[in-house]
Structure formats: C-alpha cells, structure tokens
DNA sequence: CTGAAAGCGCTTACAG
DNA sequence: CTGAAAGCGCTTACAG
C-alpha cells in the first residue's frame, strides 16, 4: 500500500472546491464556513494530508531549520549540548541541521558559507580551536551580514557582538582552588591541554587569581602530547604538588596515569579535581572529583535565546549573555 | 554593509535579459552564448548571488537533506557515527538533520512522523532500545510507505527489509574468547548491561559459541544497576573467573571498579577485554584491552549506501547489508 | 541564441 | 462564504 503524497490541488478536486478554500479551511480561517472546514479536514485526514514543508517555506521565506556548528562531536560536552539543542528544537517544531567543524578554520568557513546560502533561519556555533588561535572571525561577521541571527555557545570569550551562552569557567576553578586552600593545601598545580582556548584560559585565570599570597603557580600546559606529559611529570614528580586541577579530559587522564605509574597515591599523596565526564570520573579507581557542567542547559538556553531573537523578543541593538553555573562534585580524589 | 539576497529576477533586470536566460547561463546551458554566460556570471559573482535552495528544492522535489536518528548522542560510538555521516554528507553537498530519540519508542515515533512530512530525501536510523524491546517496527515501515529510503545502522538485527550497515559483533567476541582459550584460560566470564539489545545478544552469542567443551558460560547481565553489580560480584569474587569480556562501557567500568574494590589485580588475577572507547581504555590504570570499532566507517558507509539507493544504484527489490570489522587492541589488561 | 509561459505546492490579498 | 489571481524563486520544455 503506497501512500502517494496528496496535494492541496488534488484535495480540492476531490472536494469540488478551490485550492484557496482548502488551504484556508485547513488553516481554520474564519472566512470559511464550519461545514466546509469539517468536510475538508475529514478528507485531509483520510488521505493523511501533510502540507509540503518546502512549499510552505518558500512562501514564508523561513525554513524552520537551525544550523548548529559543533567543533568536535566526540567531546561529550558538545554531544550533550547538541542533545539539549535538539530537545528544545523538537518542542518548538524546528529542525536542527548539524555541521561538524573538526576544530578546523577551513572547514568552519565552508560551513558558514553554506549557512549563508539561505537554508537556515539562525545559527548556533561554538567556534573551532583553529579559529580561536587565528583570531579570524570574519566568517562569523559574514553570517550576520545576511541578517541571520547567531548565538555563540561555550566558546564565547571572543569579541563578536552576538548573543552568547557559556559556562562559569573562571569561577569554577577559583572556587576549587579556594576549597583546596581552605583545607590547608599549599602546593597546588594545574594541568591543561587546552590552555590556548578561551575556556582553558579562563579556568587557568580562575586558578591563578585564587592562589593565596606566596603560593606558586605551577602549570603544566601544552596541546602537544609529549610536552604535556613532561610538564605533568615535572609538577607531580619533581615539584611534588599536593593537589592538581585539570582543565580537560586529556590532561586529567594523563595526570591520573602519571600518578599511577609513579606510585603517587590519590588522594593520600595527591588530591585531584578535573573537568571530566561524570561517567568516567565516577568509575575511575579511585574516582575523581569533577566539575559538573550542564551542557544540556547550555544547549537549551542557546536555542531559547536564538528563538527569542528570531521572534524579536530581544532588544535589537544589544546582545545578551547568559552563564550556566557549574558544580563541584566530591568523590574519592578529594577525601581529606 | 548589508547584503540583501539578490534573486534571479533582479539579476535579469540589471542585465536587461530574461530570467530564463540568467538561470540557463548560471547552469552553463549550451543554449546560451558564451558571451552572455560570462556577463551573467560576472554580475552574479559581483553580487554574490546564490540560488535560493528552498526554491530549487521545490522545483526538483528533493530537499537535499537527510534525516539521521540517533538513540543517544552521549554514547561516543553514535557521536562518531554521526561524524562519519556528516563528513560524507558534506562531500556530497547534503544537509544532515539530526534527531535524538533518547532510546524512547514514543519519541522515535514522533520523529518518524516528522520524517514522513516531506522534508528529507532519506533516513539513517539506529532504532532505540525501547523499540527493540517492544519489537514494534510499524513506524519504520511507515517511512517506507512514503517511498523514503531507509538505511539501518549499528542496530540492524531486526526483520525489516531495508539496507543495513553494522558491526561484526558476534565475530569480535568469538575471536576474543578463542584468544583467551588459546592462552590456556579456562574460566571466562562475561558482563553486559545491554544483553537485551541486538548488539548485546550477538556479542554474547559470539562468546558462548566459542567456549570450548566443558567450559562453563558465566554471565552477569542486567540493565538494572544493582543487579548488574551483584552479578559481576558473583562471577569475579565467588566464581573467580580468570578473564572477563564486557559488552559495553558500563559493564566494563563496573568490572574495573569491582576488581579494584576487591583487590583483584588486573592482569595478574584477571584478564579483561571490553567494548570501550579508545580514549578511556588507554588511560585506565591498568589500561584495558578493547575492541576497536570504526564508527566513522559505519557512518560513512551508511551514508554512501543511502546515496547509492537514492541514485538508483542499488537493486530495487533487494536490500544490501554491510558489516564493518572490528579489531582487538591489546593493552595491559591482557598481558600474559 | 533568447524569452514567454507553465509549473513545483503552497498562501493571501482581493473580488464577487 | 468561495474562488481567481498573483506570487514566493527557481527550472525547463517550447516557440521564435
């Protein structure tokens, strides 16, 4: 049994009325008599009529789709942001078109180029690492020139006048550092594989700003594997830090491995707090205290902001910014 | 500087030619003189003309978009499948609309309902756990009734006559079991949090079929947390298995934790092999031997298959199936 | 080689 | 209350 898609025209012919009448009836126009509305709807239901969304889009010059640009979908944080975006979009009857930049500026430019070709009503984007490094945001401005609203999420520490939704990166590490200090810990180190990114910088800034008088800042940071490992070795084994904060998954796992290989016991010899996915943090041996983020909330809020922008609910000459708070979750690595 | 989108009509007026001529010129029609083609293209480039994709779609009754249904985007396997799909789509100039079912049959039905409303040219779907449990595939057949091609990926062990791309789940665990046997291990157990899913069943089947004469099948399997934990305790602590295969992330992490808590040393007392993301497996202490899958390949192949189907390159009365092979990667947990 | 016309499937001012 | 007409932005047979 093949369902051939039925059109307005065909319905009209079957009903012996005009296409306009059918269209209006289906849209509950007050111009049409209740009786006709009923007849039309009945037949439409019988044939499982659905308006062709492409045609509707052409008339309304809206597509009902949102473009979402993701730097790296393997990063669980971004995967969950997407999940939040998709949930919100679903509620609002919007379609989400996904683009993955793989942290590449080149690819990101291709994507923004597609985005301006008129398919999407709005854009949610976390810029790629490469874009951040190059500080080249021309293609973002390019989208704006087409009057397509843009909301930046997570990686928002850049100077582009658009709406933004982010994480309290700086505060999270300031508070973690303060907590360790309050427990009498003096030698606190930090490891980072993302010190070159905005979020990395903010986390490091939070750590440094919270260090008390006379406390040394000890940072192992590199985006190159071996340099990072050597740096971690230095602060764990040579400098013998008593606690270490990790800004990202990779640095956390390398610290964890390094401690294991050098018989540094967690938490006895070393306290540890990191940005880690809950699922991994809980199951490690020992489990690692982590900063819980709420990526779905980031996604939902970014989508909501975009919707508000599209509906003209936000002031047109001013961009808004929203910060989603994190929470420090204590597990075995910070048992005192 | 605002770029107002320019249309064919406007270009035509500026050039003092007809809309048809402009359209043909831009499409390099042989009907049009080289000189006109050049003039038209020049002005189009100057104004950065891009055809309105919605209008093109309406004419061609194709949308250039593919719907992808993902059960759970937090699962790194699916995230990477999406990455492969997106990469292929990008190459082919197709847009990917993402839908997340959250393993819910209800949600999946809503999604398939949207999919049939005429937006997408084809569908890639991994059915949800709930769908699998309920064995309710009516909504999948529903898509087919609209003549929208469907390709199943990963969770393909169901009786629906469509193209499929999967993983060699059964073989992977059969080979892992054989390897352990060849090393003289007698007591091999298995842990699973996904025994109710097709992929879980296949992995378990592979394990059981490979067990040698007289070897006992020892399985801890449940989708309920505490039952799974108790089961793992039983095979590790009471039955004292010498090796354990884990079908999924959660069961692997629980085995890993359970061994740690009961002073069972890996690999001295217990060998371990599991389906784990590379990134986690490598960093654990000790690192855990894992079955490497190639989710991007699954995604790319599924997308390619769909494209072939759309282009009529596949036989219309027969569905194809492709299996992507896995690889066992030895790390510290299987040092003999 | 160029252009007028029809049409993809819808919506909506306007006329009756 | 109903319908004819115009139009969203494009493509493509057909006529000239």
XYZ file of C-alpha atoms (C1' of nucleotides) in Angstrom:
704
model
C 0.000 0.000 0.000
C 1.795 3.040 -1.223
C 0.861 6.393 0.131
C 1.332 8.859 -2.660
C 1.630 12.264 -1.152
C -1.570 14.129 -1.782
C -1.516 17.832 -2.556
C -3.899 20.698 -1.953
C -4.840 20.683 -5.596
C -5.858 17.045 -5.504
C -7.864 17.524 -2.342
C -9.601 20.474 -3.959
C -10.550 18.438 -6.978
C -11.939 15.625 -4.841
C -13.997 18.102 -2.866
C -15.104 20.184 -5.808
C -13.861 23.375 -4.216
C -10.955 25.669 -4.956
C -7.415 25.283 -3.731
C -7.751 28.518 -1.775
C -10.731 27.205 0.097
C -8.943 24.031 1.042
C -5.895 25.935 2.204
C -7.936 28.317 4.294
C -10.061 25.534 5.734
C -7.010 23.617 6.857
C -5.691 26.753 8.500
C -9.003 27.307 10.302
C -9.614 30.578 8.564
C -12.640 32.467 9.825
C -13.504 33.146 6.203
C -14.641 29.566 5.695
C -17.892 28.014 6.864
C -17.677 25.486 9.652
C -19.298 22.894 7.452
C -16.687 23.246 4.745
C -13.897 23.213 7.252
C -15.205 19.946 8.556
C -15.544 18.371 5.113
C -12.056 19.439 4.132
C -10.415 18.284 7.314
C -12.153 14.978 7.129
C -10.872 14.222 3.671
C -7.434 15.555 4.511
C -7.236 13.246 7.496
C -8.464 10.338 5.412
C -5.665 10.882 2.935
C -3.200 11.726 5.663
C -2.532 15.053 4.016
C 0.534 16.978 5.184
C 1.461 20.305 3.676
C 4.689 20.181 1.739
C 7.085 21.962 4.075
C 9.302 23.091 1.219
C 6.455 24.953 -0.417
C 5.412 26.487 2.876
C 8.987 27.601 3.409
C 9.173 29.208 0.015
C 6.089 31.280 0.717
C 7.082 32.276 4.207
C 10.763 32.698 3.349
C 11.569 30.816 6.506
C 12.951 27.331 6.574
C 12.116 26.281 10.092
C 15.647 24.960 10.376
C 18.515 25.978 12.613
C 22.159 25.371 11.780
C 24.300 24.058 14.618
C 28.070 24.100 14.279
C 29.967 21.753 16.570
C 33.753 21.699 16.827
C 34.057 18.071 17.867
C 31.146 15.760 18.463
C 33.343 13.149 20.168
C 33.695 15.577 23.003
C 30.922 14.502 25.307
C 30.307 18.071 26.363
C 29.380 19.084 22.852
C 27.397 15.923 22.262
C 25.253 16.841 25.242
C 24.923 20.438 24.151
C 23.543 19.095 20.887
C 21.149 16.935 22.834
C 19.826 19.994 24.669
C 19.526 21.941 21.444
C 17.683 19.130 19.764
C 15.268 18.717 22.668
C 14.374 22.389 22.578
C 14.093 22.416 18.808
C 11.757 19.466 18.984
C 9.488 21.332 21.388
C 9.377 24.274 19.048
C 8.922 22.244 15.884
C 12.263 23.307 14.456
C 14.704 21.139 12.545
C 18.365 21.013 13.514
C 20.958 20.804 10.770
C 24.268 19.656 12.184
C 27.677 20.693 10.915
C 30.943 19.458 12.420
C 33.973 21.693 12.026
C 36.501 19.235 13.452
C 38.240 22.198 15.082
C 39.293 23.435 11.661
C 39.055 27.033 10.500
C 38.973 25.968 6.879
C 36.056 23.656 7.459
C 34.305 26.231 9.574
C 34.498 28.723 6.752
C 32.986 26.239 4.331
C 30.193 25.696 6.822
C 29.455 29.367 7.376
C 29.441 29.726 3.631
C 26.737 27.072 3.363
C 24.833 28.687 6.185
C 24.552 31.953 4.316
C 23.135 30.271 1.243
C 19.696 30.654 2.722
C 18.788 27.355 4.189
C 18.710 28.144 7.895
C 16.852 30.741 9.922
C 19.520 31.004 12.574
C 22.857 29.639 13.713
C 24.267 28.223 16.943
C 28.021 27.957 16.895
C 30.964 27.101 19.090
C 33.982 28.283 17.159
C 36.809 25.875 16.413
C 40.181 25.836 18.138
C 41.869 26.907 14.942
C 39.535 29.856 14.603
C 40.342 30.867 18.122
C 44.060 30.617 17.511
C 43.885 32.561 14.265
C 41.525 35.115 15.791
C 39.833 35.237 12.469
C 36.138 35.902 12.901
C 35.360 37.412 9.517
C 33.217 34.462 8.522
C 31.112 34.910 11.654
C 30.517 38.523 10.748
C 29.745 37.184 7.290
C 26.711 35.336 8.618
C 25.491 38.466 10.348
C 25.651 40.394 7.106
C 22.948 38.127 5.772
C 20.797 39.065 8.743
C 20.916 35.529 10.059
C 20.986 35.639 13.863
C 23.907 33.889 15.535
C 24.240 32.623 19.094
C 27.657 31.607 20.370
C 27.781 28.809 22.918
C 30.532 27.623 25.258
C 33.426 29.284 23.474
C 32.178 32.784 23.958
C 35.265 34.637 25.044
C 35.673 36.476 21.751
C 34.834 39.928 20.592
C 31.847 39.450 18.317
C 28.634 41.350 19.031
C 26.178 38.453 19.236
C 24.187 36.617 21.886
C 26.183 34.158 23.963
C 25.644 31.266 26.350
C 28.598 29.961 28.324
C 29.933 28.288 31.416
C 31.361 29.948 34.535
C 34.794 28.624 33.755
C 36.745 31.142 35.730
C 34.641 30.905 38.853
C 34.664 27.108 38.834
C 38.414 26.874 39.193
C 38.667 29.830 41.553
C 36.269 28.049 43.876
C 38.039 24.723 43.543
C 41.345 26.393 44.350
C 39.848 28.174 47.347
C 38.463 24.930 48.635
C 41.854 23.233 48.489
C 43.471 26.192 50.224
C 40.855 26.118 52.950
C 41.853 22.506 53.620
C 45.411 23.603 54.222
C 46.899 22.568 50.895
C 49.818 24.739 49.846
C 51.225 23.295 46.660
C 48.515 23.317 44.059
C 49.301 22.606 40.419
C 47.296 22.739 37.239
C 47.400 20.668 34.074
C 45.893 21.705 30.783
C 45.717 20.535 27.219
C 43.542 23.464 26.256
C 45.405 26.479 27.621
C 45.229 28.094 24.201
C 41.444 28.076 24.112
C 39.252 30.708 25.687
C 37.732 28.254 28.144
C 41.173 26.966 29.100
C 42.445 30.466 29.666
C 39.509 31.305 31.894
C 39.940 28.205 34.007
C 43.635 28.935 34.424
C 42.836 32.522 35.284
C 40.417 31.371 37.966
C 43.092 29.145 39.473
C 45.773 31.821 39.418
C 43.572 34.540 40.805
C 42.603 32.359 43.740
C 46.138 31.376 44.745
C 46.992 32.940 48.100
C 49.964 35.212 48.817
C 53.218 33.403 48.373
C 51.735 30.377 46.664
C 53.491 29.393 43.499
C 51.580 28.900 40.279
C 52.636 25.528 38.848
C 51.194 24.862 35.445
C 51.765 22.013 33.014
C 50.147 23.089 29.801
C 50.549 22.114 26.194
C 48.454 20.950 23.316
C 51.326 18.693 22.307
C 51.178 15.284 23.891
C 54.775 14.807 24.941
C 55.212 18.337 26.216
C 52.115 17.963 28.326
C 53.299 14.630 29.712
C 56.705 16.072 30.562
C 55.076 19.037 32.224
C 52.838 16.827 34.301
C 55.810 14.708 35.279
C 57.556 17.849 36.419
C 54.810 19.111 38.678
C 53.830 15.694 40.066
C 57.218 14.033 40.472
C 59.748 16.858 40.756
C 57.729 19.622 42.333
C 55.563 17.173 44.249
C 52.341 19.169 44.181
C 49.781 18.107 46.776
C 46.842 18.765 44.552
C 46.233 19.290 40.879
C 43.429 20.824 38.901
C 42.845 19.604 35.352
C 41.117 21.779 32.815
C 40.110 18.996 30.431
C 39.669 15.293 29.857
C 43.061 14.586 28.375
C 45.125 16.375 30.994
C 43.066 14.692 33.718
C 43.628 11.240 32.296
C 47.324 11.890 31.880
C 47.633 13.073 35.472
C 45.739 10.000 36.593
C 48.049 7.707 34.595
C 51.170 9.563 35.690
C 50.245 9.211 39.353
C 49.622 5.505 38.867
C 52.919 4.925 37.118
C 54.879 6.767 39.774
C 53.136 5.268 42.779
C 51.670 8.562 43.792
C 48.545 7.668 45.729
C 45.308 9.506 45.168
C 44.029 11.014 47.438
C 46.674 10.324 50.097
C 49.562 11.961 48.226
C 47.645 13.926 45.670
C 44.208 15.496 45.563
C 42.675 15.845 42.176
C 39.816 17.806 40.649
C 39.078 17.991 36.949
C 36.705 18.753 34.162
C 35.703 15.188 33.379
C 32.555 13.477 32.190
C 30.614 12.152 35.133
C 30.558 8.667 33.664
C 34.311 8.421 33.547
C 35.020 10.257 36.800
C 32.766 8.015 38.860
C 34.229 4.787 37.613
C 37.909 5.562 37.875
C 39.938 3.923 40.668
C 39.873 5.973 42.745
C 37.003 8.026 41.479
C 37.962 11.589 40.619
C 36.192 14.689 41.903
C 34.882 16.595 38.973
C 33.297 19.818 37.974
C 29.866 19.042 36.753
C 28.776 21.144 33.851
C 25.288 21.224 32.469
C 25.793 21.036 28.751
C 22.155 20.249 28.009
C 21.308 23.506 29.759
C 23.832 25.327 27.627
C 22.176 23.869 24.544
C 18.645 24.601 25.678
C 19.450 28.144 26.681
C 21.302 28.851 23.451
C 18.376 27.566 21.447
C 15.903 29.561 23.516
C 17.978 32.678 23.034
C 18.005 32.155 19.308
C 14.260 31.628 19.245
C 13.722 34.800 21.247
C 15.988 36.649 18.862
C 14.105 35.327 15.859
C 10.813 36.344 17.401
C 12.094 39.831 18.102
C 11.857 39.349 21.839
C 15.381 40.614 22.408
C 16.491 44.199 22.022
C 17.831 44.559 18.550
C 20.779 46.781 19.362
C 22.085 44.825 22.302
C 23.362 41.303 22.676
C 22.644 39.195 25.738
C 24.926 36.829 27.554
C 23.991 34.003 29.851
C 26.264 31.957 32.089
C 25.352 28.466 33.242
C 26.805 27.584 36.632
C 28.880 24.505 37.336
C 29.028 22.347 40.454
C 31.988 20.706 42.140
C 31.197 17.062 42.880
C 33.353 15.440 45.543
C 34.442 11.870 45.002
C 37.348 9.867 46.336
C 40.138 12.034 44.971
C 39.356 14.846 47.381
C 38.800 12.875 50.570
C 40.722 14.695 53.267
C 27.022 46.881 4.864
C 24.031 44.658 4.481
C 23.971 42.058 1.775
C 20.392 41.794 0.637
C 19.979 38.474 -1.022
C 19.729 39.058 -4.746
C 17.364 36.976 -6.856
C 17.383 35.794 -10.436
C 14.750 38.343 -11.280
C 16.855 41.211 -10.026
C 19.917 39.974 -11.868
C 17.838 39.729 -15.023
C 16.657 43.287 -14.688
C 20.178 44.589 -14.142
C 21.375 42.709 -17.212
C 18.399 43.514 -19.376
C 17.795 39.878 -20.192
C 15.103 37.426 -19.152
C 15.051 35.338 -16.024
C 15.263 32.185 -18.130
C 18.447 33.357 -19.735
C 20.055 34.120 -16.414
C 19.044 30.780 -14.998
C 20.388 28.904 -18.006
C 23.578 30.922 -18.097
C 24.317 30.170 -14.479
C 23.745 26.498 -15.164
C 26.137 26.587 -18.148
C 23.408 25.679 -20.575
C 24.637 25.059 -24.124
C 21.673 27.101 -25.315
C 23.313 30.323 -24.167
C 26.104 32.209 -25.897
C 29.495 32.192 -24.191
C 29.458 35.957 -24.076
C 26.157 36.098 -22.209
C 27.253 33.373 -19.860
C 30.275 35.423 -18.986
C 28.323 38.629 -18.437
C 25.788 36.878 -16.260
C 28.349 35.051 -14.173
C 30.326 38.201 -13.648
C 27.407 40.129 -12.261
C 26.268 37.138 -10.213
C 29.712 36.896 -8.651
C 29.777 40.616 -8.007
C 26.524 40.401 -6.117
C 27.485 37.123 -4.521
C 24.375 35.508 -5.940
C 23.363 32.139 -4.519
C 20.280 30.337 -5.706
C 17.633 30.054 -3.036
C 17.880 26.395 -2.056
C 14.262 26.262 -0.966
C 13.066 27.278 -4.409
C 15.410 24.811 -6.072
C 14.079 22.110 -3.799
C 10.505 22.913 -4.639
C 11.199 22.535 -8.341
C 13.211 19.368 -8.018
C 11.003 17.907 -5.286
C 14.138 16.986 -3.444
C 15.311 18.664 -0.306
C 18.971 17.742 -0.334
C 18.607 16.806 3.322
C 18.985 13.502 5.096
C 17.378 12.690 8.429
C 19.588 10.925 10.951
C 18.030 9.334 14.007
C 20.366 8.706 16.930
C 19.324 6.828 20.052
C 21.790 8.502 22.400
C 24.315 11.074 21.360
C 26.230 10.813 24.650
C 27.297 7.384 23.545
C 30.602 8.070 21.901
C 30.005 5.365 19.339
C 26.948 7.142 17.997
C 28.621 10.531 18.196
C 31.335 9.203 15.915
C 28.867 7.587 13.580
C 27.282 10.999 13.215
C 30.692 12.444 12.498
C 31.196 9.964 9.671
C 27.753 10.657 8.297
C 28.315 14.387 8.394
C 31.694 14.111 6.663
C 30.197 12.126 3.824
C 27.195 14.406 3.564
C 29.499 17.383 3.353
C 31.363 15.805 0.439
C 28.106 15.232 -1.356
C 26.621 18.615 -0.578
C 23.849 17.161 1.529
C 22.486 18.573 4.771
C 22.101 16.389 7.841
C 19.091 16.892 10.073
C 19.675 15.304 13.440
C 17.011 13.740 15.623
C 17.720 12.189 19.013
C 15.342 9.501 20.218
C 16.819 9.138 23.707
C 16.177 5.411 23.423
C 12.440 6.054 23.552
C 9.899 4.421 21.280
C 7.469 7.262 21.820
C 9.987 9.857 20.749
C 11.100 7.714 17.850
C 7.550 7.580 16.557
C 7.255 11.357 16.738
C 10.475 11.583 14.774
C 9.459 9.159 12.061
C 6.226 11.078 11.810
C 8.164 14.275 11.125
C 10.350 12.445 8.660
C 7.385 11.482 6.546
C 6.156 15.041 6.299
C 8.336 15.505 3.289
C 11.394 17.300 4.455
C 14.074 14.671 3.964
C 15.141 12.629 0.971
C 16.271 9.678 3.029
C 16.716 8.382 6.550
C 19.545 6.825 8.538
C 18.363 5.275 11.774
C 19.571 3.200 14.684
C 16.439 2.119 16.471
C 16.010 2.838 20.147
C 16.318 0.287 22.931
C 12.644 0.645 23.687
C 11.763 -0.061 20.077
C 13.881 -3.143 20.174
C 12.264 -4.353 23.364
C 8.768 -3.708 22.085
C 9.578 -5.201 18.676
C 7.393 -2.549 17.220
C 8.659 -1.533 13.813
C 5.457 -0.228 12.292
C 6.747 3.322 12.222
C 9.789 2.198 10.256
C 7.557 0.577 7.690
C 5.621 3.825 7.800
C 8.589 5.705 6.389
C 8.949 3.184 3.607
C 5.332 3.685 2.606
C 6.223 7.230 1.676
C 8.927 5.898 -0.608
C 11.627 7.458 1.552
C 14.656 5.153 1.574
C 15.847 3.995 4.979
C 19.249 2.653 5.989
C 19.621 0.986 9.382
C 22.962 1.353 11.112
C 24.515 -0.497 14.039
C 21.313 -1.936 15.466
C 20.490 -3.963 12.433
C 19.465 -7.274 13.883
C 15.782 -6.813 13.154
C 13.495 -8.065 10.483
C 12.860 -5.047 8.301
C 13.631 -5.234 4.577
C 15.971 -2.262 4.231
C 19.674 -1.624 3.663
C 21.855 -2.087 6.728
C 25.339 -1.280 7.941
C 26.588 -2.928 11.098
C 29.452 -4.213 13.173
C 30.749 -7.788 13.358
C 29.596 -8.071 16.939
C 29.367 -11.824 17.078
C 32.738 -12.463 15.487
C 34.507 -9.938 17.690
C 33.660 -11.751 20.897
C 34.114 -15.195 19.397
C 37.649 -14.250 18.468
C 38.364 -12.653 21.820
C 37.142 -15.797 23.562
C 39.244 -18.018 21.316
C 42.297 -15.937 22.042
C 41.844 -16.300 25.794
C 41.333 -20.049 25.414
C 44.461 -20.334 23.317
C 46.383 -18.775 26.193
C 45.180 -21.531 28.480
C 42.467 -19.623 30.288
C 39.612 -21.839 31.426
C 37.227 -19.697 33.406
C 35.980 -16.942 31.196
C 33.082 -14.763 32.230
C 31.074 -12.049 30.541
C 29.428 -8.892 31.808
C 26.750 -6.978 29.992
C 24.453 -4.072 30.529
C 22.998 -4.411 27.066
C 22.063 -8.093 26.837
C 18.561 -7.123 25.779
C 19.758 -5.274 22.690
C 20.541 -6.900 19.385
C 24.208 -5.979 19.559
C 24.461 -7.283 23.107
C 22.832 -10.541 22.128
C 25.236 -11.006 19.250
C 28.290 -10.377 21.386
C 27.058 -12.831 23.977
C 26.328 -15.343 21.252
C 29.873 -14.986 19.959
C 31.263 -15.644 23.415
C 29.067 -18.650 24.064
C 29.657 -20.226 20.695
C 33.410 -20.012 21.161
C 33.512 -21.591 24.608
C 35.225 -24.951 24.407
C 33.752 -28.285 25.525
C 33.165 -28.386 29.232
C 33.711 -24.684 29.759
C 31.005 -23.012 31.757
C 29.230 -19.935 30.496
C 29.308 -17.358 33.286
C 27.306 -14.289 32.509
C 26.468 -11.245 34.606
C 23.880 -9.358 32.668
C 21.264 -6.806 33.555
C 20.153 -3.384 32.533
C 19.436 -2.658 36.166
C 22.387 -1.207 38.012
C 22.272 -3.189 41.218
C 21.503 -6.488 39.547
C 24.439 -5.997 37.227
C 26.745 -5.118 40.110
C 25.646 -8.187 42.069
C 26.147 -10.356 39.012
C 29.632 -9.020 38.468
C 30.429 -9.575 42.122
C 29.311 -13.154 41.743
C 31.490 -14.017 38.764
C 34.549 -12.071 39.932
C 34.534 -12.768 43.651
C 32.587 -16.014 44.085
C 33.263 -17.825 40.853
C 36.701 -16.263 40.481
C 36.785 -16.059 36.713
C 40.247 -15.627 35.212
C 39.078 -13.395 32.434
C 36.036 -11.333 31.651
C 34.614 -9.900 28.466
C 32.483 -6.768 28.702
C 29.944 -5.942 26.050
C 29.658 -2.248 26.816
C 31.073 0.767 28.583
C 29.062 0.496 31.747
C 29.688 -3.184 32.414
C 33.388 -2.666 31.702
C 33.663 0.216 34.135
C 31.785 -1.728 36.795
C 34.067 -4.739 36.383
C 37.052 -2.433 36.594
C 35.739 -0.829 39.782
C 34.736 -4.170 41.290
C 38.214 -5.617 40.732
C 39.756 -2.562 42.359
C 37.499 -2.713 45.382
C 38.159 -6.413 45.925
C 41.909 -6.322 45.377
C 41.656 -8.422 42.283
C 44.693 -7.471 40.239
C 44.446 -6.852 36.525
C 46.000 -8.568 34.606
C 47.645 -10.895 37.178
C 44.404 -12.264 38.600
C 42.009 -11.197 35.900
C 42.318 -10.550 32.176
C 39.892 -8.111 30.731
C 38.657 -7.195 27.262
C 35.805 -4.846 26.550
C 33.953 -2.632 24.188
C 35.301 0.680 25.409
C 36.164 3.991 23.824
C 39.853 4.098 22.984
C 40.306 7.305 24.950
C 39.091 5.753 28.151
C 40.662 2.317 27.673
C 44.146 3.687 27.127
C 44.143 5.890 30.176
C 42.789 3.494 32.757
C 45.163 2.029 35.326
C 45.950 -0.514 34.109
C 44.896 0.186 30.584
C 42.189 -2.156 29.322
C 42.363 -4.140 26.092
C 39.496 -3.098 23.929
C 37.681 -3.937 20.780
C 38.188 -1.088 18.433
C 35.191 -0.300 16.321
C 35.184 2.077 13.455
C 32.072 4.120 13.960
C 33.035 6.782 11.438
C 33.214 3.996 8.879
C 29.777 2.819 9.889
C 28.501 6.344 9.356
C 30.263 6.849 6.048
C 29.136 3.520 4.689
C 25.569 4.032 5.785
C 25.518 7.424 4.120
C 27.077 6.036 0.952
C 24.545 3.272 0.854
C 21.725 5.757 1.164
C 23.186 7.892 -1.605
C 23.512 4.847 -3.840
C 19.938 3.930 -3.071
C 18.724 7.429 -3.875
C 20.624 7.391 -7.142
C 19.140 4.062 -8.104
C 22.495 2.331 -7.994
C 21.177 -0.467 -5.821
C 18.790 -3.165 -6.979
C 15.325 -2.047 -6.122
C 13.959 -5.384 -4.996
C 16.850 -6.386 -2.789
C 18.384 -4.833 0.285
C 22.110 -4.845 0.930
C 23.952 -5.382 4.162
C 27.477 -4.360 5.029
C 29.493 -5.324 8.055
C 32.390 -3.234 9.317
C 35.084 -5.274 11.016
C 36.421 -4.603 14.478
C 39.939 -5.028 15.834
C 41.118 -6.309 19.190
C 43.698 -3.924 20.631
C 45.916 -5.398 23.326
C 46.795 -3.197 26.265
C 47.882 -4.004 29.808
C 44.819 -5.974 30.829
C 45.738 -8.887 28.579
C 49.441 -9.126 29.267
C 50.174 -12.802 29.815
C 20.753 32.214 -29.109
C 16.850 34.455 -26.243
C 12.417 34.830 -23.965
C 7.452 33.898 -22.635
C 4.956 30.581 -20.294
C 3.932 26.971 -17.239
C 4.628 24.907 -13.084
C 6.737 22.967 -8.352
C 2.863 23.387 -3.723
C 1.588 26.495 -1.068
C -0.636 31.333 0.977
C -3.172 35.510 0.915
C -4.894 39.977 -0.583
C -8.765 40.966 -3.375
C -13.183 40.499 -5.856
C -17.611 38.732 -6.000
C -18.641 32.330 2.377
C -15.959 30.945 -2.046
C -12.721 31.436 -5.831
C -9.478 33.596 -9.302
C -5.168 35.622 -9.355
C -0.660 36.761 -8.045
C 3.439 35.457 -6.164
C 7.436 33.033 -3.227
C 12.372 31.866 -6.518
C 13.543 28.840 -9.306
C 13.781 25.410 -13.885
C 12.679 23.808 -18.351
C 10.005 22.462 -22.356
C 8.627 25.184 -26.193
C 8.358 28.967 -29.605
C 10.598 32.298 -32.204
